[in-house]
Coordinates of C-alpha atoms and ligand atoms in Angstrom, one line a residue:
M1 CA 0.0 0.0 0.0
R2 CA 2.8 2.3 1.0
M3 CA 4.5 1.6 -2.3
V4 CA 1.3 2.4 -4.2
N5 CA 1.1 5.7 -2.4
K6 CA 4.5 6.5 -3.6
I7 CA 4.1 5.4 -7.2
L8 CA 0.6 6.6 -7.8
P9 CA 1.4 10.4 -7.8
V10 CA 4.3 9.8 -10.1
M11 CA 2.1 7.8 -12.5
V12 CA -0.6 10.4 -12.5
F13 CA 2.0 13.1 -13.2
L14 CA 3.5 11.1 -16.1
L15 CA 0.0 10.5 -17.5
M16 CA -0.8 14.2 -17.3
M17 CA 2.4 15.1 -19.0
A18 CA 1.7 12.6 -21.8
V19 CA -1.9 13.9 -22.2
G20 CA -0.6 17.5 -22.1
S21 CA 1.9 16.9 -24.9
L22 CA -0.7 15.1 -27.0
L23 CA -3.1 17.9 -26.6
A24 CA -0.5 20.4 -27.5
Q25 CA 0.2 18.5 -30.7
V26 CA -3.4 18.4 -31.9
A27 CA -3.7 20.0 -35.3
Q28 CA -5.8 23.1 -35.7
I29 CA -7.4 25.4 -38.3
T30 CA -5.1 28.3 -39.0
L31 CA -5.2 31.4 -41.2
S32 CA -2.4 33.0 -43.2
N33 CA -3.6 36.4 -42.1
Y34 CA -5.8 37.8 -39.4
T35 CA -6.5 41.4 -40.6
F36 CA -9.0 42.9 -43.0
S37 CA -9.1 46.1 -44.9
P38 CA -11.5 48.0 -47.1
K39 CA -8.8 48.0 -49.7
R40 CA -8.7 44.3 -50.3
T41 CA -11.4 41.6 -50.2
S42 CA -9.1 38.5 -49.6
V43 CA -8.3 38.0 -46.0
G44 CA -6.1 34.9 -46.3
V45 CA -5.8 31.2 -46.7
I46 CA -7.7 28.8 -44.4
A47 CA -5.4 25.9 -43.7
F48 CA -4.7 23.1 -41.2
T49 CA -1.6 23.1 -39.1
D50 CA -1.0 19.4 -40.1
P51 CA 0.0 19.8 -43.8
N52 CA -0.9 16.2 -44.5
I53 CA -4.6 16.7 -43.8
A54 CA -6.9 18.7 -46.1
L55 CA -9.9 20.7 -44.9
Q56 CA -13.2 20.0 -46.6
K57 CA -16.7 21.5 -46.5
I58 CA -15.6 24.7 -44.7
V59 CA -18.5 26.4 -43.0
L60 CA -18.5 29.9 -41.4
S61 CA -20.6 30.8 -38.4
G62 CA -20.7 33.3 -35.5
V63 CA -21.8 36.9 -35.1
D64 CA -20.0 38.3 -38.1
A65 CA -20.0 35.3 -40.4
R66 CA -22.5 36.9 -42.8
L67 CA -19.8 39.4 -43.9
F68 CA -17.5 36.6 -45.2
K69 CA -17.5 33.8 -47.7
V70 CA -15.0 31.0 -48.6
K71 CA -13.7 30.7 -52.1
Q72 CA -11.1 28.0 -53.1
G73 CA -9.9 27.7 -49.5
K74 CA -9.5 31.4 -49.0
L75 CA -11.4 33.6 -46.6
I76 CA -13.0 36.5 -48.5
L77 CA -14.6 39.6 -47.1
N78 CA -17.9 39.7 -49.0
Q79 CA -19.4 42.8 -47.5
Q80 CA -17.8 45.8 -45.7
P81 CA -18.5 46.0 -42.0
A82 CA -19.6 49.2 -40.3
A83 CA -16.7 51.7 -40.4
D84 CA -16.4 51.8 -36.6
K85 CA -15.9 48.0 -36.3
K86 CA -12.4 47.4 -35.1
W87 CA -12.7 43.6 -35.3
L88 CA -15.0 40.8 -36.5
D89 CA -15.5 37.4 -34.8
L90 CA -15.9 34.3 -36.8
R91 CA -16.0 30.5 -36.2
I92 CA -14.6 28.3 -39.0
S93 CA -15.6 24.7 -39.1
A94 CA -14.5 22.0 -41.5
E95 CA -14.4 18.2 -42.1
T96 CA -11.1 16.3 -42.2
K97 CA -10.4 12.6 -42.8
N98 CA -10.1 12.3 -39.0
G99 CA -13.4 14.0 -38.2
P100 CA -14.8 17.6 -37.7
V101 CA -12.7 20.5 -36.5
S102 CA -13.5 24.1 -35.7
A103 CA -11.8 27.2 -34.3
D104 CA -12.8 30.8 -33.3
F105 CA -10.9 33.7 -34.8
R106 CA -10.8 37.5 -34.4
L107 CA -10.1 39.4 -37.6
V108 CA -8.8 42.9 -36.9
K109 CA -9.3 46.0 -39.1
D110 CA -5.8 46.7 -40.3
E111 CA -5.0 50.1 -38.8
F112 CA -1.6 48.9 -37.5
L113 CA 1.1 51.5 -37.7
T114 CA 4.1 51.2 -40.0
N115 CA 6.5 53.7 -38.4
K116 CA 9.2 51.1 -37.6
V117 CA 9.3 52.0 -33.9
I118 CA 9.4 49.0 -31.6
A119 CA 9.4 50.0 -27.9
H120 CA 11.9 47.6 -26.2
R121 CA 10.1 46.2 -23.1
G122 CA 7.4 48.9 -23.6
A123 CA 8.0 52.6 -23.2
W124 CA 9.5 53.0 -19.8
K125 CA 12.6 55.1 -19.8
H126 CA 10.9 58.5 -19.9
T127 CA 7.5 57.5 -18.7
G128 CA 8.2 56.3 -15.2
A129 CA 6.7 52.9 -16.0
T130 CA 8.7 49.8 -15.1
E131 CA 10.0 47.9 -18.1
N132 CA 7.8 45.0 -19.2
S133 CA 4.9 46.3 -17.1
I134 CA 1.4 46.7 -18.5
A135 CA 1.8 50.4 -17.9
A136 CA 4.9 50.5 -20.2
L137 CA 2.8 48.7 -22.9
K138 CA 0.0 51.3 -22.5
H139 CA 2.6 54.1 -22.9
A140 CA 4.0 52.5 -26.1
I141 CA 0.4 52.2 -27.5
A142 CA -0.5 55.8 -26.5
M143 CA 2.7 57.1 -28.1
G144 CA 1.8 55.3 -31.4
C145 CA 4.7 52.8 -31.7
Q146 CA 4.4 50.2 -34.4
G147 CA 5.1 47.5 -31.9
S148 CA 5.8 46.9 -28.2
E149 CA 8.2 44.2 -27.2
F150 CA 8.1 42.0 -24.1
D151 CA 9.7 38.9 -22.6
V152 CA 7.9 35.7 -21.5
H153 CA 8.9 33.1 -18.9
M154 CA 6.9 30.2 -17.4
S155 CA 6.1 29.4 -13.8
A156 CA 6.5 25.9 -12.4
D157 CA 2.8 25.2 -12.9
S158 CA 3.0 26.4 -16.6
V159 CA 1.6 29.9 -16.4
P160 CA 3.5 32.4 -18.6
F161 CA 4.6 35.6 -16.9
I162 CA 6.2 38.8 -18.4
N163 CA 9.7 39.7 -17.1
H164 CA 13.1 40.2 -18.7
D165 CA 15.2 38.2 -16.2
P166 CA 14.4 34.6 -15.1
H167 CA 14.2 35.9 -11.5
L168 CA 12.4 38.8 -9.9
G169 CA 13.6 39.9 -6.5
G170 CA 15.5 36.7 -6.1
V171 CA 12.5 34.5 -6.9
S172 CA 12.9 32.1 -9.8
I173 CA 9.9 32.3 -12.2
A174 CA 10.6 28.8 -13.6
K175 CA 10.8 27.2 -10.1
S176 CA 7.9 29.1 -8.5
A177 CA 4.1 28.5 -8.5
S178 CA 1.9 31.0 -10.3
K179 CA 0.2 31.9 -7.0
T180 CA 3.5 33.0 -5.5
L181 CA 4.5 34.9 -8.6
S182 CA 1.1 36.7 -8.8
E183 CA 1.9 38.2 -5.4
L184 CA 5.1 39.8 -6.6
K185 CA 5.1 43.5 -7.3
L186 CA 7.1 45.4 -9.9
S187 CA 8.8 48.6 -8.8
N188 CA 5.8 50.7 -10.1
G189 CA 3.5 48.8 -7.8
E190 CA 1.9 46.7 -10.6
S191 CA 1.6 42.9 -10.0
L192 CA 4.0 40.8 -12.1
P193 CA 1.9 40.5 -15.3
T194 CA 0.7 37.2 -16.6
L195 CA 0.9 36.8 -20.4
R196 CA -2.9 36.5 -20.4
A197 CA -3.4 39.9 -18.7
Y198 CA -0.7 41.5 -20.9
L199 CA -2.3 40.3 -24.1
E200 CA -5.8 41.3 -23.0
N201 CA -4.5 44.8 -22.4
G202 CA -2.8 44.9 -25.8
M203 CA -5.9 43.8 -27.6
N204 CA -8.0 46.9 -26.7
Q205 CA -6.6 48.6 -29.8
N206 CA -5.6 47.9 -33.4
Q207 CA -2.5 50.1 -34.0
T208 CA 0.4 48.6 -32.1
K209 CA 1.6 45.0 -32.6
L210 CA 2.7 42.9 -29.6
I211 CA 6.3 41.6 -30.1
L212 CA 6.4 38.5 -27.9
E213 CA 9.9 37.2 -27.0
I214 CA 10.0 33.6 -25.7
K215 CA 12.9 33.3 -23.3
P216 CA 14.9 30.1 -23.1
S217 CA 14.1 28.4 -19.8
E218 CA 16.8 28.1 -17.1
L219 CA 15.4 24.5 -16.7
G220 CA 16.5 23.5 -20.2
K221 CA 15.2 22.9 -23.7
A222 CA 12.1 20.9 -22.9
S223 CA 10.8 23.7 -20.7
S224 CA 11.5 26.3 -23.4
L225 CA 9.5 24.2 -25.9
A226 CA 6.7 23.7 -23.4
L227 CA 6.5 27.5 -23.0
S228 CA 6.2 27.8 -26.8
H229 CA 3.2 25.5 -26.7
K230 CA 1.6 27.2 -23.8
V231 CA 2.1 30.7 -25.3
M232 CA 0.5 29.6 -28.6
D233 CA -2.4 28.0 -26.7
I234 CA -3.1 31.2 -24.9
V235 CA -2.8 33.3 -28.1
R236 CA -5.3 31.0 -29.8
E237 CA -7.7 31.0 -26.9
L238 CA -7.7 34.8 -26.7
K239 CA -7.8 35.1 -30.5
A240 CA -4.8 37.3 -30.4
Q241 CA -3.1 36.2 -33.6
A242 CA -3.6 39.5 -35.4
W243 CA -1.6 41.3 -32.8
V244 CA 1.2 38.9 -32.0
E245 CA 4.6 38.4 -33.7
Y246 CA 7.2 36.2 -32.1
I247 CA 10.9 36.5 -31.5
S248 CA 13.4 34.2 -29.7
F249 CA 17.1 33.6 -29.2
D250 CA 16.4 29.8 -29.2
Y251 CA 16.4 28.5 -32.7
D252 CA 14.5 25.3 -31.7
V253 CA 11.8 27.5 -30.1
C254 CA 11.4 29.4 -33.4
K255 CA 11.2 26.1 -35.3
E256 CA 8.7 24.7 -32.8
L257 CA 6.5 27.8 -33.3
Q258 CA 6.6 27.2 -37.1
R259 CA 5.7 23.6 -36.6
L260 CA 2.7 24.5 -34.4
D261 CA 1.6 27.1 -37.0
P262 CA 3.1 27.2 -40.5
Y263 CA 2.0 30.9 -41.0
V264 CA 3.4 32.2 -37.7
K265 CA 5.5 35.3 -37.9
V266 CA 8.7 34.5 -36.1
A267 CA 12.1 36.3 -36.2
Y268 CA 15.4 35.0 -34.9
L269 CA 17.4 37.0 -32.4
N270 CA 20.7 35.2 -31.9
G271 CA 22.6 36.7 -34.9
D272 CA 24.3 33.5 -36.0
K273 CA 22.2 32.7 -39.1
T274 CA 22.6 34.3 -42.5
P275 CA 19.5 35.7 -44.2
A276 CA 19.8 32.9 -46.8
E277 CA 19.7 30.3 -44.0
L278 CA 16.6 32.0 -42.4
A279 CA 14.8 32.3 -45.7
A280 CA 15.4 28.6 -46.4
E281 CA 13.6 27.9 -43.1
N282 CA 10.6 30.1 -43.8
F283 CA 11.4 32.7 -41.1
Y284 CA 9.5 36.0 -41.1
G285 CA 12.8 37.9 -40.5
F286 CA 15.8 38.5 -38.4
D287 CA 16.0 40.6 -35.3
Y288 CA 19.7 41.1 -34.6
N289 CA 21.9 43.1 -32.2
L290 CA 23.1 46.4 -33.7
K291 CA 26.8 45.2 -33.4
V292 CA 26.0 42.1 -35.4
V293 CA 24.3 44.1 -38.2
Q294 CA 27.1 46.7 -38.2
K295 CA 29.6 43.8 -38.7
N296 CA 27.5 42.2 -41.4
K297 CA 26.1 45.2 -43.2
E298 CA 25.4 43.2 -46.4
W299 CA 22.8 41.1 -44.4
I300 CA 20.3 44.0 -44.6
K301 CA 20.2 44.0 -48.4
Q302 CA 20.3 40.2 -48.5
A303 CA 17.3 39.9 -46.1
Q304 CA 15.4 42.5 -48.2
E305 CA 16.1 40.5 -51.3
Q306 CA 14.9 37.3 -49.6
K307 CA 11.7 39.2 -48.4
L308 CA 12.7 38.8 -44.8
T309 CA 11.9 41.5 -42.3
V310 CA 14.9 43.3 -40.7
N311 CA 14.7 44.4 -37.0
V312 CA 17.7 45.7 -35.1
W313 CA 18.1 46.0 -31.3
T314 CA 18.6 47.8 -29.0
V315 CA 19.2 51.0 -30.9
N316 CA 19.4 54.0 -28.6
D317 CA 22.1 56.0 -30.4
P318 CA 20.7 58.8 -32.7
D319 CA 23.4 58.2 -35.4
A320 CA 22.7 54.5 -35.5
M321 CA 19.0 55.2 -35.9
D322 CA 19.7 57.5 -38.8
W323 CA 21.9 54.9 -40.5
L324 CA 19.2 52.2 -40.1
L325 CA 16.5 54.5 -41.4
E326 CA 18.7 55.1 -44.5
Q327 CA 19.0 51.4 -45.0
Q328 CA 15.2 51.2 -44.9
V329 CA 15.1 48.4 -42.3
D330 CA 11.6 47.4 -41.3
F331 CA 11.8 47.8 -37.5
I332 CA 14.1 49.5 -35.0
T333 CA 13.9 48.2 -31.4
T334 CA 14.7 51.0 -28.9
N335 CA 14.6 52.2 -25.3
E336 CA 14.1 55.6 -26.9
P337 CA 10.8 55.4 -28.8
E338 CA 10.1 59.1 -28.3
L339 CA 13.3 60.1 -30.1
L340 CA 12.8 57.6 -32.9
L341 CA 9.2 58.7 -33.4
K342 CA 10.4 62.3 -33.6
K343 CA 12.9 61.3 -36.3
I344 CA 10.4 59.4 -38.3
S345 CA 7.9 62.3 -38.2
K346 CA 10.5 64.6 -39.8
L347 CA 11.3 62.2 -42.7
Ligands
MG401 MG1 13.4 41.0 -25.1

């Protein structure tokens, strides 16, 4: 009996892990694009994350379904919504050889800004907000940045939290329960934000993208990959795909995100892959340190030729900003979003 008492929790744990990993692998309906615009009728391709399984008999339902139709596997905006509608909600159902599938999506009116300014950990340096706080995100949105970047770690019980370092005030995020972490305060008095709360705050608007960095776990590769699954589950559950673009230093994390969703926008941070290598692996772009880009200036043009996006971090020097703007990079990640916005407005 004593033996059973010892073994049973271990077996339950292993069973939960196995079910968890199976659930995370379940294929889903995905879209190649999550925005709509009065300027184009095609929204994007409706596909399945398992490329070996085709979708058949696609049916649209939900509150805004009447505005759309499906034509040759593409989602088409059939009728313009009211001008003040910032997003439309839609359920897509289909048949597969393995049975029926369905998923809910939020399609967002494309009013996203294109001014290249990505606020690094939000806008905190001149606003008084703590970096990676929801307040810093709100400042970046209010300022009109194209994107606001933030860092994600995962608690011991698999809840993603927003913080740059793996520890906050000596407490390890990866080794602590979410209940303990929720009681921690940032220096501006805000609670340590969960990814869920952070995304919900970012989804109140449709001008600033959310640049989500998946941090490699101090517990190793398996935990980093588990975080990738968890993040994507939450993004899907909240229907946040239109807002979120991914970045990571961990190449395997980037590849796992692509495996979970072939249309995901993911840029690599670590600076050790050429544009040709990234293009061959279907990356959205590179997001490299300024020193790496200064050393490999030809990578900018090569990336542009390969239709990869170019993002450079962390660019706080005015001359470096000017040089990158001349090179027509796509994004500049900075702790000085105010300065860069001012430069852009004068161009
Ligand atoms: Mg970061």
